[in-house]
Amino acid sequence: MPGTRVFAFCGKGGVGKTALSACLARLLSADPTRKVLAVDADPAMGLADALGMAVSTTVDEIRTGFIGEVKAGHSGTRDEVRARLDYAVFSALAERDNLAFLAVGRPETEGCYCQVNEFLKEIIASLAGHFDWVIIDGEAGIEQISRRVMERVTDLVLVSDPSARGLRVAATLGQVADTLLPPHRAHLILNRVADPQEARDPHLPQTIPLAGRVAEDPLLRRCDIRGESLLNLSASPALEAVKALLPRLLEK
C-alpha cells in the first residue's frame, strides 16, 4: 500500500489513546479529497462510540464464523475462502462520507487456523491500501497490532499522561516496536497535561520525539460521559492541540 500512512496509537490503558485517535480521524477526514480508515483494534471498541459508528460485525466475528465452517468441512477451496473473507471484511465497513471504520473485536480465540488468520491480515492490509490515511486505536501492547491487524505501520504514536508509569510504558513500547514493526516513525504525545511544568518531566523518553502536548479537556470528558461522537464536537482545546501537532505527525 505505497503512499498510505498508517498511524498506530499505543500506550498504557487510560491515557486517552481512543480520544486522540478520534480527534486525528476527525481532522484528517475534514479533507474531502482524502480517504481515511479508522480501525478499532481494542476489544472494548471505544473508538466506535467516539466516532459514532455503528458496528454491524467485527473481524473476529468473521473469523469465528469461518473457523466454524472449516471445522464442519464446508469452507470450500482456498480461492473461495479468500474471496468470501474479502467480501465479508469489506461488508463490515461502516462509512460516513470519506471516513470508513472497521472493528477488529476480541482477541483471537483458541485454535490456530493459521490460513484464516493470515487471509484476514492480508485482506485488511489490502483494504488499507485503498485509503490515504489509516488510524489504528490499539490495545496497551504493540504485539496485537503487529500480529492481528497489519505489519505495515508507518507511524507509531505513543500516548502517555504525565505520570512516570505512563512514560515508562511508552518508552518500553517504543523499544518493543523496533523489533516487531517494520521501519517506522515514532511520535510521543503527552496527553491530559494539567500543568505546563508536567511537560518538562525528567521521565520523558529521550529516544522518542515529542510531537506535542494536549491539555486536559473537559469537553472531551463530557462527550465521553454522554456517549456523544467527537465528530460532532465543534471545537475543543484537545482538538485544537491535535490540530497544532498535525504537521509534525504528517511530515515525511
Tab-separated table of C-alpha atoms in Angstrom:
chain	number	residue	atom	x	y	z
A	1	MET	CA	0.000	0.000	0.000
A	2	PRO	CA	2.504	2.581	-1.173
A	3	GLY	CA	1.701	6.106	-0.096
A	4	THR	CA	-0.689	5.071	2.683
A	5	ARG	CA	0.256	6.407	6.123
A	6	VAL	CA	-0.711	4.036	8.918
A	7	PHE	CA	-0.843	5.614	12.388
A	8	ALA	CA	-0.995	3.132	15.280
A	9	PHE	CA	-1.883	4.629	18.681
A	10	CYS	CA	-0.431	2.737	21.654
A	11	GLY	CA	0.211	3.383	25.323
A	12	LYS	CA	-0.816	2.466	28.841
A	13	GLY	CA	-4.513	1.959	29.428
A	14	GLY	CA	-6.460	5.077	30.347
A	15	VAL	CA	-4.128	7.676	28.836
A	16	GLY	CA	-6.580	8.794	26.148
A	17	LYS	CA	-5.490	6.855	23.051
A	18	THR	CA	-9.049	6.487	21.816
A	19	ALA	CA	-9.926	10.170	22.152
A	20	LEU	CA	-6.758	11.241	20.326
A	21	SER	CA	-7.344	8.621	17.623
A	22	ALA	CA	-10.841	10.018	17.123
A	23	CYS	CA	-9.523	13.595	17.028
A	24	LEU	CA	-6.996	12.658	14.350
A	25	ALA	CA	-9.680	10.864	12.326
A	26	ARG	CA	-11.916	13.917	12.618
A	27	LEU	CA	-9.178	16.288	11.442
A	28	LEU	CA	-7.875	14.141	8.584
A	29	SER	CA	-11.340	13.360	7.225
A	30	ALA	CA	-12.069	17.094	7.031
A	31	ASP	CA	-10.218	17.000	3.692
A	32	PRO	CA	-12.864	15.679	1.244
A	33	THR	CA	-10.208	14.761	-1.304
A	34	ARG	CA	-8.631	12.168	1.023
A	35	LYS	CA	-9.950	8.834	2.276
A	36	VAL	CA	-9.495	7.827	5.920
A	37	LEU	CA	-9.856	4.407	7.520
A	38	ALA	CA	-10.209	4.148	11.306
A	39	VAL	CA	-9.508	0.689	12.753
A	40	ASP	CA	-10.642	-0.118	16.279
A	41	ALA	CA	-8.167	-2.782	17.392
A	42	ASP	CA	-9.184	-2.584	21.052
A	43	PRO	CA	-11.708	-5.276	22.112
A	44	ALA	CA	-13.556	-2.648	24.176
A	45	MET	CA	-14.385	-0.898	20.877
A	46	GLY	CA	-14.319	2.595	22.356
A	47	LEU	CA	-13.394	4.159	19.024
A	48	ALA	CA	-16.741	3.127	17.559
A	49	ASP	CA	-18.528	5.202	20.208
A	50	ALA	CA	-16.065	8.086	19.914
A	51	LEU	CA	-16.754	8.286	16.171
A	52	GLY	CA	-20.454	7.486	16.416
A	53	MET	CA	-20.072	4.483	14.125
A	54	ALA	CA	-22.496	1.551	14.272
A	55	VAL	CA	-20.704	-1.812	14.195
A	56	SER	CA	-22.585	-4.498	12.260
A	57	THR	CA	-19.898	-7.160	12.595
A	58	THR	CA	-16.270	-7.383	13.700
A	59	VAL	CA	-13.270	-9.053	12.115
A	60	ASP	CA	-13.221	-11.529	14.998
A	61	GLU	CA	-16.851	-12.477	14.347
A	62	ILE	CA	-15.978	-13.046	10.680
A	63	ARG	CA	-13.003	-15.149	11.738
A	64	THR	CA	-15.081	-17.199	14.191
A	65	GLY	CA	-17.739	-17.883	11.556
A	66	PHE	CA	-15.215	-19.107	9.030
A	67	ILE	CA	-13.453	-21.275	11.605
A	68	GLY	CA	-16.806	-22.906	12.267
A	69	GLU	CA	-17.112	-23.663	8.573
A	70	VAL	CA	-13.591	-25.079	8.494
A	71	LYS	CA	-14.422	-27.398	11.395
A	72	ALA	CA	-17.604	-28.516	9.650
A	73	GLY	CA	-15.749	-29.127	6.399
A	74	HIS	CA	-17.795	-26.549	4.462
A	75	SER	CA	-15.113	-23.931	3.830
A	76	GLY	CA	-14.535	-24.574	0.122
A	77	THR	CA	-11.342	-24.142	-1.852
A	78	ARG	CA	-8.543	-21.777	-0.872
A	79	ASP	CA	-9.612	-19.223	-3.502
A	80	GLU	CA	-13.257	-19.475	-2.426
A	81	VAL	CA	-12.370	-18.901	1.238
A	82	ARG	CA	-10.202	-15.925	0.334
A	83	ALA	CA	-12.919	-14.389	-1.838
A	84	ARG	CA	-15.619	-14.827	0.801
A	85	LEU	CA	-13.414	-13.449	3.571
A	86	ASP	CA	-12.571	-10.492	1.355
A	87	TYR	CA	-16.258	-9.785	0.752
A	88	ALA	CA	-17.096	-10.194	4.454
A	89	VAL	CA	-14.428	-7.705	5.590
A	90	PHE	CA	-15.465	-5.080	3.037
A	91	SER	CA	-19.113	-5.581	4.054
A	92	ALA	CA	-18.169	-4.992	7.705
A	93	LEU	CA	-17.028	-1.431	6.963
A	94	ALA	CA	-19.114	1.403	8.376
A	95	GLU	CA	-18.822	4.590	6.327
A	96	ARG	CA	-19.602	8.258	6.727
A	97	ASP	CA	-18.591	10.412	3.780
A	98	ASN	CA	-14.830	9.851	3.284
A	99	LEU	CA	-14.322	8.186	6.683
A	100	ALA	CA	-14.582	4.387	6.930
A	101	PHE	CA	-14.487	2.323	10.112
A	102	LEU	CA	-13.570	-1.283	10.873
A	103	ALA	CA	-13.734	-3.013	14.272
A	104	VAL	CA	-11.338	-5.899	14.929
A	105	GLY	CA	-13.146	-7.217	18.007
A	106	ARG	CA	-11.950	-9.658	20.649
A	107	PRO	CA	-8.519	-11.265	20.765
A	108	GLU	CA	-8.150	-14.452	18.747
A	109	THR	CA	-9.922	-17.407	20.339
A	110	GLU	CA	-8.400	-20.806	20.988
A	111	GLY	CA	-7.029	-22.625	17.966
A	112	CYS	CA	-4.536	-21.651	15.331
A	113	TYR	CA	-6.357	-21.804	11.977
A	114	CYS	CA	-3.378	-20.008	10.522
A	115	GLN	CA	-4.758	-19.839	6.994
A	116	VAL	CA	-7.863	-17.899	8.076
A	117	ASN	CA	-5.750	-15.590	10.265
A	118	GLU	CA	-3.244	-14.904	7.501
A	119	PHE	CA	-6.005	-14.309	4.943
A	120	LEU	CA	-7.601	-11.740	7.255
A	121	LYS	CA	-4.308	-9.933	7.832
A	122	GLU	CA	-3.656	-9.813	4.082
A	123	ILE	CA	-7.189	-8.612	3.363
A	124	ILE	CA	-7.012	-5.805	5.946
A	125	ALA	CA	-3.639	-4.726	4.552
A	126	SER	CA	-5.114	-4.743	1.042
A	127	LEU	CA	-8.143	-2.778	2.267
A	128	ALA	CA	-5.890	-0.187	3.882
A	129	GLY	CA	-4.199	0.372	0.536
A	130	HIS	CA	-7.396	1.998	-0.738
A	131	PHE	CA	-7.035	4.817	1.800
A	132	ASP	CA	-4.686	7.776	2.172
A	133	TRP	CA	-4.580	7.542	5.960
A	134	VAL	CA	-5.243	4.666	8.341
A	135	ILE	CA	-5.646	5.258	12.086
A	136	ILE	CA	-5.433	2.267	14.436
A	137	ASP	CA	-6.613	2.576	18.015
A	138	GLY	CA	-4.714	-0.257	19.679
A	139	GLU	CA	-4.613	-2.064	22.985
A	140	ALA	CA	-1.962	-1.266	25.553
A	141	GLY	CA	0.565	-3.594	23.882
A	142	ILE	CA	2.137	-3.405	20.442
A	143	GLU	CA	2.176	-7.153	19.731
A	144	GLN	CA	-1.511	-7.240	18.832
A	145	ILE	CA	-1.121	-4.622	16.105
A	146	SER	CA	1.768	-6.492	14.523
A	147	ARG	CA	0.154	-9.919	14.872
A	148	ARG	CA	-3.505	-9.262	14.164
A	149	VAL	CA	-4.049	-6.093	12.169
A	150	MET	CA	-1.214	-5.353	9.759
A	151	GLU	CA	2.540	-5.315	9.560
A	152	ARG	CA	2.811	-2.081	7.614
A	153	VAL	CA	2.537	0.519	10.368
A	154	THR	CA	4.388	3.625	9.190
A	155	ASP	CA	3.862	5.809	12.265
A	156	LEU	CA	3.769	4.638	15.869
A	157	VAL	CA	2.018	7.228	18.037
A	158	LEU	CA	2.840	6.594	21.679
A	159	VAL	CA	0.410	8.299	24.045
A	160	SER	CA	1.108	8.958	27.712
A	161	ASP	CA	-0.199	11.095	30.504
A	162	PRO	CA	2.476	12.959	32.520
A	163	SER	CA	2.837	10.091	35.024
A	164	ALA	CA	6.165	8.321	35.379
A	165	ARG	CA	4.481	4.955	34.831
A	166	GLY	CA	2.770	6.081	31.632
A	167	LEU	CA	6.016	7.450	30.243
A	168	ARG	CA	7.917	4.272	31.144
A	169	VAL	CA	5.293	2.190	29.347
A	170	ALA	CA	5.559	4.450	26.287
A	171	ALA	CA	9.349	4.103	26.254
A	172	THR	CA	9.109	0.305	26.597
A	173	LEU	CA	6.534	0.055	23.810
A	174	GLY	CA	8.800	2.106	21.586
A	175	GLN	CA	11.639	-0.343	22.194
A	176	VAL	CA	9.424	-3.383	21.578
A	177	ALA	CA	8.068	-1.836	18.373
A	178	ASP	CA	11.575	-1.567	16.988
A	179	THR	CA	11.739	-5.384	16.925
A	180	LEU	CA	8.131	-6.162	15.912
A	181	LEU	CA	7.288	-3.491	13.369
A	182	PRO	CA	8.924	-2.566	10.064
A	183	PRO	CA	10.931	0.668	9.905
A	184	HIS	CA	8.608	3.380	11.160
A	185	ARG	CA	8.422	6.876	12.581
A	186	ALA	CA	7.794	7.182	16.313
A	187	HIS	CA	5.952	10.066	17.939
A	188	LEU	CA	5.133	10.794	21.570
A	189	ILE	CA	2.032	12.745	22.551
A	190	LEU	CA	1.820	13.897	26.147
A	191	ASN	CA	-1.906	13.886	26.929
A	192	ARG	CA	-4.034	15.256	29.768
A	193	VAL	CA	-1.444	17.815	30.788
A	194	ALA	CA	-2.859	19.907	33.626
A	195	ASP	CA	0.278	21.903	34.403
A	196	PRO	CA	2.843	23.166	31.843
A	197	GLN	CA	5.592	22.038	34.229
A	198	GLU	CA	4.435	18.445	33.750
A	199	ALA	CA	5.567	18.637	30.141
A	200	ARG	CA	9.141	19.103	31.345
A	201	ASP	CA	9.118	15.896	33.387
A	202	PRO	CA	12.549	14.217	33.539
A	203	HIS	CA	10.863	10.876	32.762
A	204	LEU	CA	10.176	11.952	29.167
A	205	PRO	CA	11.804	9.338	26.856
A	206	GLN	CA	14.861	10.790	25.166
A	207	THR	CA	14.688	8.459	22.150
A	208	ILE	CA	11.129	9.300	21.057
A	209	PRO	CA	10.444	12.745	19.562
A	210	LEU	CA	7.771	14.692	21.408
A	211	ALA	CA	5.127	15.601	18.822
A	212	GLY	CA	3.183	17.802	21.192
A	213	ARG	CA	1.176	18.240	24.372
A	214	VAL	CA	-2.580	18.020	24.825
A	215	ALA	CA	-4.179	19.652	27.862
A	216	GLU	CA	-6.871	18.068	29.999
A	217	ASP	CA	-10.115	18.805	28.150
A	218	PRO	CA	-13.479	18.845	29.984
A	219	LEU	CA	-15.326	18.926	26.649
A	220	LEU	CA	-13.891	15.544	25.663
A	221	ARG	CA	-14.787	14.198	29.084
A	222	ARG	CA	-18.344	15.451	28.673
A	223	CYS	CA	-18.633	13.751	25.278
A	224	ASP	CA	-17.350	10.544	26.831
A	225	ILE	CA	-19.852	10.687	29.694
A	226	ARG	CA	-22.749	11.383	27.341
A	227	GLY	CA	-21.632	8.870	24.704
A	228	GLU	CA	-21.500	11.579	22.039
A	229	SER	CA	-19.446	11.356	18.871
A	230	LEU	CA	-16.333	13.511	18.743
A	231	LEU	CA	-17.120	14.068	15.063
A	232	ASN	CA	-19.883	16.416	16.215
A	233	LEU	CA	-17.611	18.422	18.501
A	234	SER	CA	-17.376	21.916	17.026
A	235	ALA	CA	-14.202	22.866	18.876
A	236	SER	CA	-12.277	21.929	21.982
A	237	PRO	CA	-8.834	22.575	23.472
A	238	ALA	CA	-7.773	18.976	22.801
A	239	LEU	CA	-8.953	19.091	19.192
A	240	GLU	CA	-7.059	22.345	18.636
A	241	ALA	CA	-3.938	20.858	20.256
A	242	VAL	CA	-4.040	17.800	17.961
A	243	LYS	CA	-4.552	20.135	15.002
A	244	ALA	CA	-1.455	22.094	16.061
A	245	LEU	CA	0.725	18.976	16.181
A	246	LEU	CA	-0.674	17.594	12.911
A	247	PRO	CA	2.187	18.977	10.766
A	248	ARG	CA	4.694	17.027	12.862
A	249	LEU	CA	2.708	13.821	12.509
A	250	LEU	CA	2.315	14.227	8.753
A	251	GLU	CA	5.817	15.338	7.877
A	252	LYS	CA	7.802	12.829	5.810
